[in-house]
């Protein structure tokens, strides 16, 4: 998958830190990841000098596998999901030279945690209806508004922000995309408790927050297009378990295998249906990867997130039914604020509740089905009743 | 094309159609319960109470008992009860479901009461029934919450010389119970005892519940002194009756949960605008709500049939069949309706401060309590001669 | 359910024909049914003199039960489904005195078979788009157009017909409802073969067919309202089996019970799910009947046809899976033209194929779900794009 | 909210990812088959042929054989075949499904050929393979069409002194076969024989099929003279290989059927207007088609994986697992897609003169052939250590 040169670079780096040697003190993760970035081994499909080597996107899997094999520290992805999955590719595509030079490295090292400020109470599926205003004032923009469903806002240094800079043009055209400093005056973060009891998300209030124009990402009024790129990256990141029986289905299958006393014949075919669909999903994800590698990306990715949500929800629901009496018990309702995402770490009821969000966050399944019907199948759009309303006309 | 009705086989008429609409008295009862709950069991108060040390709304329970006679409804008049039947009780259960009201109705007014009514001529049972009827005390049935009606009953509790030892978990409404009716194995035969919680010998511990509105607990008995209610087959029969009654009342409760989810979602879809339209005008969402509505209608008919069977049917196998149908169908409908509610509310339904999750937790827990849908269907298959293999 | 007086009338009528006596020659069904009509025992909720006694609608079930118990001949319903279920109630509601006096009795006796001429190739779910024209000419209307999906057209004497009498008003308002003589010159009936191989339906072509104005049912331009009444009667006729394990589910359950060697544990829970839903459906139908009887009709009937179709399709699909090798065999693909409807008489593959129509005929499930969402739940109508087009504007 | 990718368990990497995109040669083959079928297998001609006495399109079969080498594709070059693999064969199978082409592909080019290739060193097998490769003859595997791969094989055919007696039914593509490969019980051990239809001793009778485009028949053997191919375990192994190959090719065929149903329905929804709009603009219908599309994509990936496993995997249990996944998922997808097609075409799809019913019949029959979805899942459960109880 990767050639000897890359393998050599990886081996030298691991050697330099003696990262694979259990007899030595643990390696400083930030320093190691900084060296990975400098060696072009962060995101190998990024350009040289920006953490990459200009390799195909698909080489990344082999690189991570090689680092893991040699015992190197893990990346900061789990702490910095938005930074890795959304901010970095968007900055690479739309950022200025200075933005790319300064922002990418601390994303990879985990020094700068990022969050995303897109959704608002009145702008969910209809994202173009965002009402947060950014008004030009000299070299700055002054931003006021309310954002919601913000993961990592309480740990983030930076945010990617979608705001309205022109209320007099059709609503998709009046938006601009910014990088906002979450430590700036006027930014307030409030935990948003969710149905699992914890507060993985936040509400974020901006009151006259000054954002320099140099922190604009893309042209003024071009925010919708930049955001679409970001969301595409987000949805592509839903990769599906690379291995058989991973994720939620793996938990269910493991329970069935390990606890014979819980098995009920009437549930068996449902288990196997999920097993089969998870395996088809795994093949489909691998097929998409190969299509991308072959330079012929297919449209199947649009359906992946819908499948992923259905599988997760189906598996966790069945898991509770298998558990029966044990399924009545929730581990912990206390208000926690997790700083890393690992939905497999909690109990079965947590999984059941949390995965309800999988068909909502990052684009509802309903919106994705619309996208498939219209963009992939070419079915006619529904008659629009909002015409091309300007930002002012959007109902709140 | 023309829709042609099926040829019906008139050679097998039903002996007596079930009574499937509620009568005027029940309608009045329904309104009274609903009014009381509207005044005293807002979801905001239910949610606020959920994480406290006092998960039950005792004052609400007293109102239900004293003002509406809920606790004595199923108890014969000779013991000071209202002498009502399962059809009346189902009216209340549905409304309690619609409000996810945190009261020990299922444990006390349904499970424990139905078990005691079944052996009402026994002295301890008579005495407890009199006190339950007046709302003076609260009880529960000390049996694992997920026991399936109609199965072989078992217990790990042993009684020796009137002292009970063993574990029962999870038990619904345990924390609110002053009396726990426990099935034991007593010198080679089953027996039903009444015990009281006790810090030394009958320890009640809270279990963090998936359903925040229905507390469950674990019971640890170490030579706990019990009062014998009855022994032998009547003990088993009393528990069996309680379970089948409980499953029927749970079905009615699930109809209440599902109807609330439907109503709440329809209202939200009319109110919430995206893309310049109420999202309830999008056809895909309309069809989904229509399917929820259709299933709630079927579930309600099934729940009414189950209550009617308990109230008037003499063949226990037929009661078991109709209750199994209701338990299976209403469970799945309630989970379906609440899951659709969560999805169609989008992000707002995922938050703690919105009541949707209280109903989701209730629906999913109810699905498991007194038998999951597949377990009811497995039992039903036996009763209608359709074995699995 | 019915009082002694009615039971007495039934007993006298059966005695008169000695219909219950197996030692006597078989009774002439037409004559017997004529006497039933004259005695007010045809449709007992119809007015006296028109085949009824003015009883509640629900008394009919007991009356039929009583006739069956005494061994009387069956009604002509199976041969004259449209006459019984659609034409008779519509004539009763909208017909003139003369129409009621002359048409109802031969419907009940089975002397006059009826068919329904509503749907057209361009007017299916959008029934108001009918293009068949009726032009006034003296005391007659001259009708030209094409109808489709017509059951019984090849045996029918009469048709209920929806035609456009005014193309210049909004499309719902330009329709008029007629009674058409299927033996009139210019009427051509062609069998329409369906996916089961047989031709239960027909296409009907009208070429300058003269229909007297006296055969109009309801006012000119009021055809839409009359047709809605007819369709309501049709959908209400879908009653569901009155007995446990009737219909398609009964066939499936019987197969499972009688053929232990075909049972597969993995299919068992699906069987039981269908059994449970069929039973819930049966209770729901009974509940609707009781609500009607109590003078408090509920809206549940709107969902019944959707449930009925789902159950039939689910049961027959599973039946083929249970049959396995035997499910590969279809009894007969030959082009037959059945004159009576009994879907239970055929084989399993016939049932599987035929019941696909249950969610299409008499209003598609999609249209019914729209009706539920809008009329029962009060959800907003979709934005209309056809405004109130006139008959001329309807796309063909 | 943000969609967060699952944490993947990198400690269990796959040894070799399956090849799940078709290569350029396969793309060319696909185009050639498609072009030939477009020219010679219109659905109107398929429908017209269905009820005749000549249900097979022999001239189409000859073209597929001579022009494209379809019949010899799976046969090693040493026997005059193309030495292709299951991945190549799946490309053809998918296209034949998309056209419901009435040719004896499954019986002859897949089942009989795969069985013979498995024992290709045996003289009778070598001879038949040479003739099949050249398209000179046609064969089928004389085994009940609904036999499930991986199960215990059984036969009611007895062979005594080379004379075969017994019944096999239903058999796919029997009427087109000059050679029938029959599993027999031969003096205490299994054996594979080749027989030829014969009016007196090996009577072939047609069975009216649910799938009008794939004839099936019954075989009645009464002391029919057979030629021994192989005996003992290799006979059983050859049949097992044929069945698993057949199930994988059927999965590819089902993808073709489902894709046709999807494409045809999407086209109809764009074209058909009601209420002044193309009905494809109604959101409920759009979402349903999007779901069909999503599942067809998953089915295609699964079918490609199954073909790839057959082509390159060495562990027979892993082959069986991947084929079972494809067989289960593609079967259900194909039935789902064709049933949605029927429903969304409304009345027109219910008519004989519209091709929809040909695809519905094919999909439902394919669901049963070589094992219904639940049977594949039951087998899979054994192979992945998830027993039913």
mmCIF file of N, CA and C in Angstrom, chain C residues 182-215:
data_model
loop_
_atom_site.group_PDB
_atom_site.id
_atom_site.type_symbol
_atom_site.label_atom_id
_atom_site.label_comp_id
_atom_site.label_asym_id
_atom_site.label_seq_id
_atom_site.Cartn_x
_atom_site.Cartn_y
_atom_site.Cartn_z
ATOM 1 N N UNK C 182 -74.421 -0.764 -20.228
ATOM 2 C CA UNK C 182 -73.238 -1.382 -20.838
ATOM 3 C C UNK C 182 -73.568 -2.113 -22.138
ATOM 4 N N UNK C 183 -74.872 -2.254 -22.422
ATOM 5 C CA UNK C 183 -75.252 -2.931 -23.669
ATOM 6 C C UNK C 183 -75.565 -1.928 -24.774
ATOM 7 N N UNK C 184 -75.379 -0.647 -24.479
ATOM 8 C CA UNK C 184 -75.712 0.379 -25.471
ATOM 9 C C UNK C 184 -74.714 0.360 -26.625
ATOM 10 N N UNK C 185 -75.139 0.816 -27.801
ATOM 11 C CA UNK C 185 -74.217 0.890 -28.943
ATOM 12 C C UNK C 185 -73.065 1.844 -28.618
ATOM 13 N N UNK C 186 -71.863 1.477 -29.069
ATOM 14 C CA UNK C 186 -70.699 2.328 -28.844
ATOM 15 C C UNK C 186 -69.882 1.949 -27.621
ATOM 16 N N UNK C 187 -70.387 0.978 -26.841
ATOM 17 C CA UNK C 187 -69.618 0.518 -25.674
ATOM 18 C C UNK C 187 -68.798 -0.704 -26.073
ATOM 19 N N UNK C 188 -67.503 -0.628 -25.889
ATOM 20 C CA UNK C 188 -66.657 -1.774 -26.211
ATOM 21 C C UNK C 188 -65.853 -2.174 -24.969
ATOM 22 N N UNK C 189 -65.871 -3.449 -24.669
ATOM 23 C CA UNK C 189 -65.171 -3.961 -23.479
ATOM 24 C C UNK C 189 -64.032 -4.874 -23.936
ATOM 25 N N UNK C 190 -62.815 -4.565 -23.501
ATOM 26 C CA UNK C 190 -61.672 -5.421 -23.834
ATOM 27 C C UNK C 190 -61.036 -5.932 -22.547
ATOM 28 N N UNK C 191 -60.783 -7.220 -22.494
ATOM 29 C CA UNK C 191 -60.166 -7.748 -21.268
ATOM 30 C C UNK C 191 -58.788 -7.131 -21.054
ATOM 31 N N UNK C 192 -58.475 -6.875 -19.803
ATOM 32 C CA UNK C 192 -57.169 -6.323 -19.447
ATOM 33 C C UNK C 192 -56.468 -7.386 -18.614
ATOM 34 N N UNK C 193 -55.509 -8.029 -19.241
ATOM 35 C CA UNK C 193 -54.850 -9.133 -18.564
ATOM 36 C C UNK C 193 -53.942 -8.589 -17.467
ATOM 37 N N UNK C 194 -53.923 -9.262 -16.351
ATOM 38 C CA UNK C 194 -53.116 -8.753 -15.242
ATOM 39 C C UNK C 194 -52.002 -9.726 -14.882
ATOM 40 N N UNK C 195 -51.185 -9.343 -13.932
ATOM 41 C CA UNK C 195 -49.957 -10.098 -13.650
ATOM 42 C C UNK C 195 -50.188 -11.526 -13.164
ATOM 43 N N UNK C 196 -51.423 -11.865 -12.804
ATOM 44 C CA UNK C 196 -51.700 -13.252 -12.435
ATOM 45 C C UNK C 196 -51.958 -14.119 -13.669
ATOM 46 N N UNK C 197 -52.069 -13.497 -14.818
ATOM 47 C CA UNK C 197 -52.386 -14.219 -16.042
ATOM 48 C C UNK C 197 -53.826 -14.061 -16.454
ATOM 49 N N UNK C 198 -54.697 -13.891 -15.489
ATOM 50 C CA UNK C 198 -56.124 -13.788 -15.795
ATOM 51 C C UNK C 198 -56.500 -12.339 -16.122
ATOM 52 N N UNK C 199 -57.753 -12.166 -16.546
ATOM 53 C CA UNK C 199 -58.235 -10.823 -16.848
ATOM 54 C C UNK C 199 -59.443 -10.546 -15.972
ATOM 55 N N UNK C 200 -59.158 -10.138 -14.766
ATOM 56 C CA UNK C 200 -60.219 -9.794 -13.829
ATOM 57 C C UNK C 200 -60.794 -8.432 -14.210
ATOM 58 N N UNK C 201 -59.986 -7.635 -14.870
ATOM 59 C CA UNK C 201 -60.348 -6.260 -15.211
ATOM 60 C C UNK C 201 -60.528 -6.120 -16.720
ATOM 61 N N UNK C 202 -61.037 -4.944 -17.092
ATOM 62 C CA UNK C 202 -61.233 -4.640 -18.496
ATOM 63 C C UNK C 202 -60.872 -3.196 -18.771
ATOM 64 N N UNK C 203 -60.602 -2.946 -20.036
ATOM 65 C CA UNK C 203 -60.637 -1.580 -20.532
ATOM 66 C C UNK C 203 -62.008 -1.387 -21.180
ATOM 67 N N UNK C 204 -62.571 -0.213 -21.020
ATOM 68 C CA UNK C 204 -63.889 0.056 -21.592
ATOM 69 C C UNK C 204 -63.786 1.321 -22.428
ATOM 70 N N UNK C 205 -64.172 1.195 -23.674
ATOM 71 C CA UNK C 205 -64.116 2.335 -24.596
ATOM 72 C C UNK C 205 -65.540 2.793 -24.908
ATOM 73 N N UNK C 206 -65.797 4.062 -24.736
ATOM 74 C CA UNK C 206 -67.078 4.659 -25.089
ATOM 75 C C UNK C 206 -66.874 5.523 -26.333
ATOM 76 N N UNK C 207 -67.656 5.236 -27.368
ATOM 77 C CA UNK C 207 -67.581 6.055 -28.580
ATOM 78 C C UNK C 207 -68.990 6.557 -28.900
ATOM 79 N N UNK C 208 -69.203 7.826 -28.635
ATOM 80 C CA UNK C 208 -70.514 8.441 -28.890
ATOM 81 C C UNK C 208 -71.660 7.615 -28.311
ATOM 82 N N UNK C 209 -71.507 7.218 -27.087
ATOM 83 C CA UNK C 209 -72.555 6.440 -26.417
ATOM 84 C C UNK C 209 -73.597 7.419 -25.867
ATOM 85 N N UNK C 210 -74.855 7.161 -26.163
ATOM 86 C CA UNK C 210 -75.918 8.057 -25.712
ATOM 87 C C UNK C 210 -76.421 7.604 -24.338
ATOM 88 N N UNK C 211 -76.380 8.509 -23.401
ATOM 89 C CA UNK C 211 -76.871 8.244 -22.046
ATOM 90 C C UNK C 211 -77.967 9.267 -21.763
ATOM 91 N N UNK C 212 -79.179 8.799 -21.469
ATOM 92 C CA UNK C 212 -80.254 9.777 -21.241
ATOM 93 C C UNK C 212 -79.994 10.592 -19.971
ATOM 94 N N UNK C 213 -80.469 11.829 -19.986
ATOM 95 C CA UNK C 213 -80.259 12.676 -18.805
ATOM 96 C C UNK C 213 -80.955 12.092 -17.580
ATOM 97 N N UNK C 214 -81.980 11.288 -17.806
ATOM 98 C CA UNK C 214 -82.664 10.656 -16.671
ATOM 99 C C UNK C 214 -81.752 9.659 -15.961
ATOM 100 N N UNK C 215 -80.634 9.294 -16.595
ATOM 101 C CA UNK C 215 -79.689 8.371 -15.970
ATOM 102 C C UNK C 215 -78.566 9.120 -15.268
#
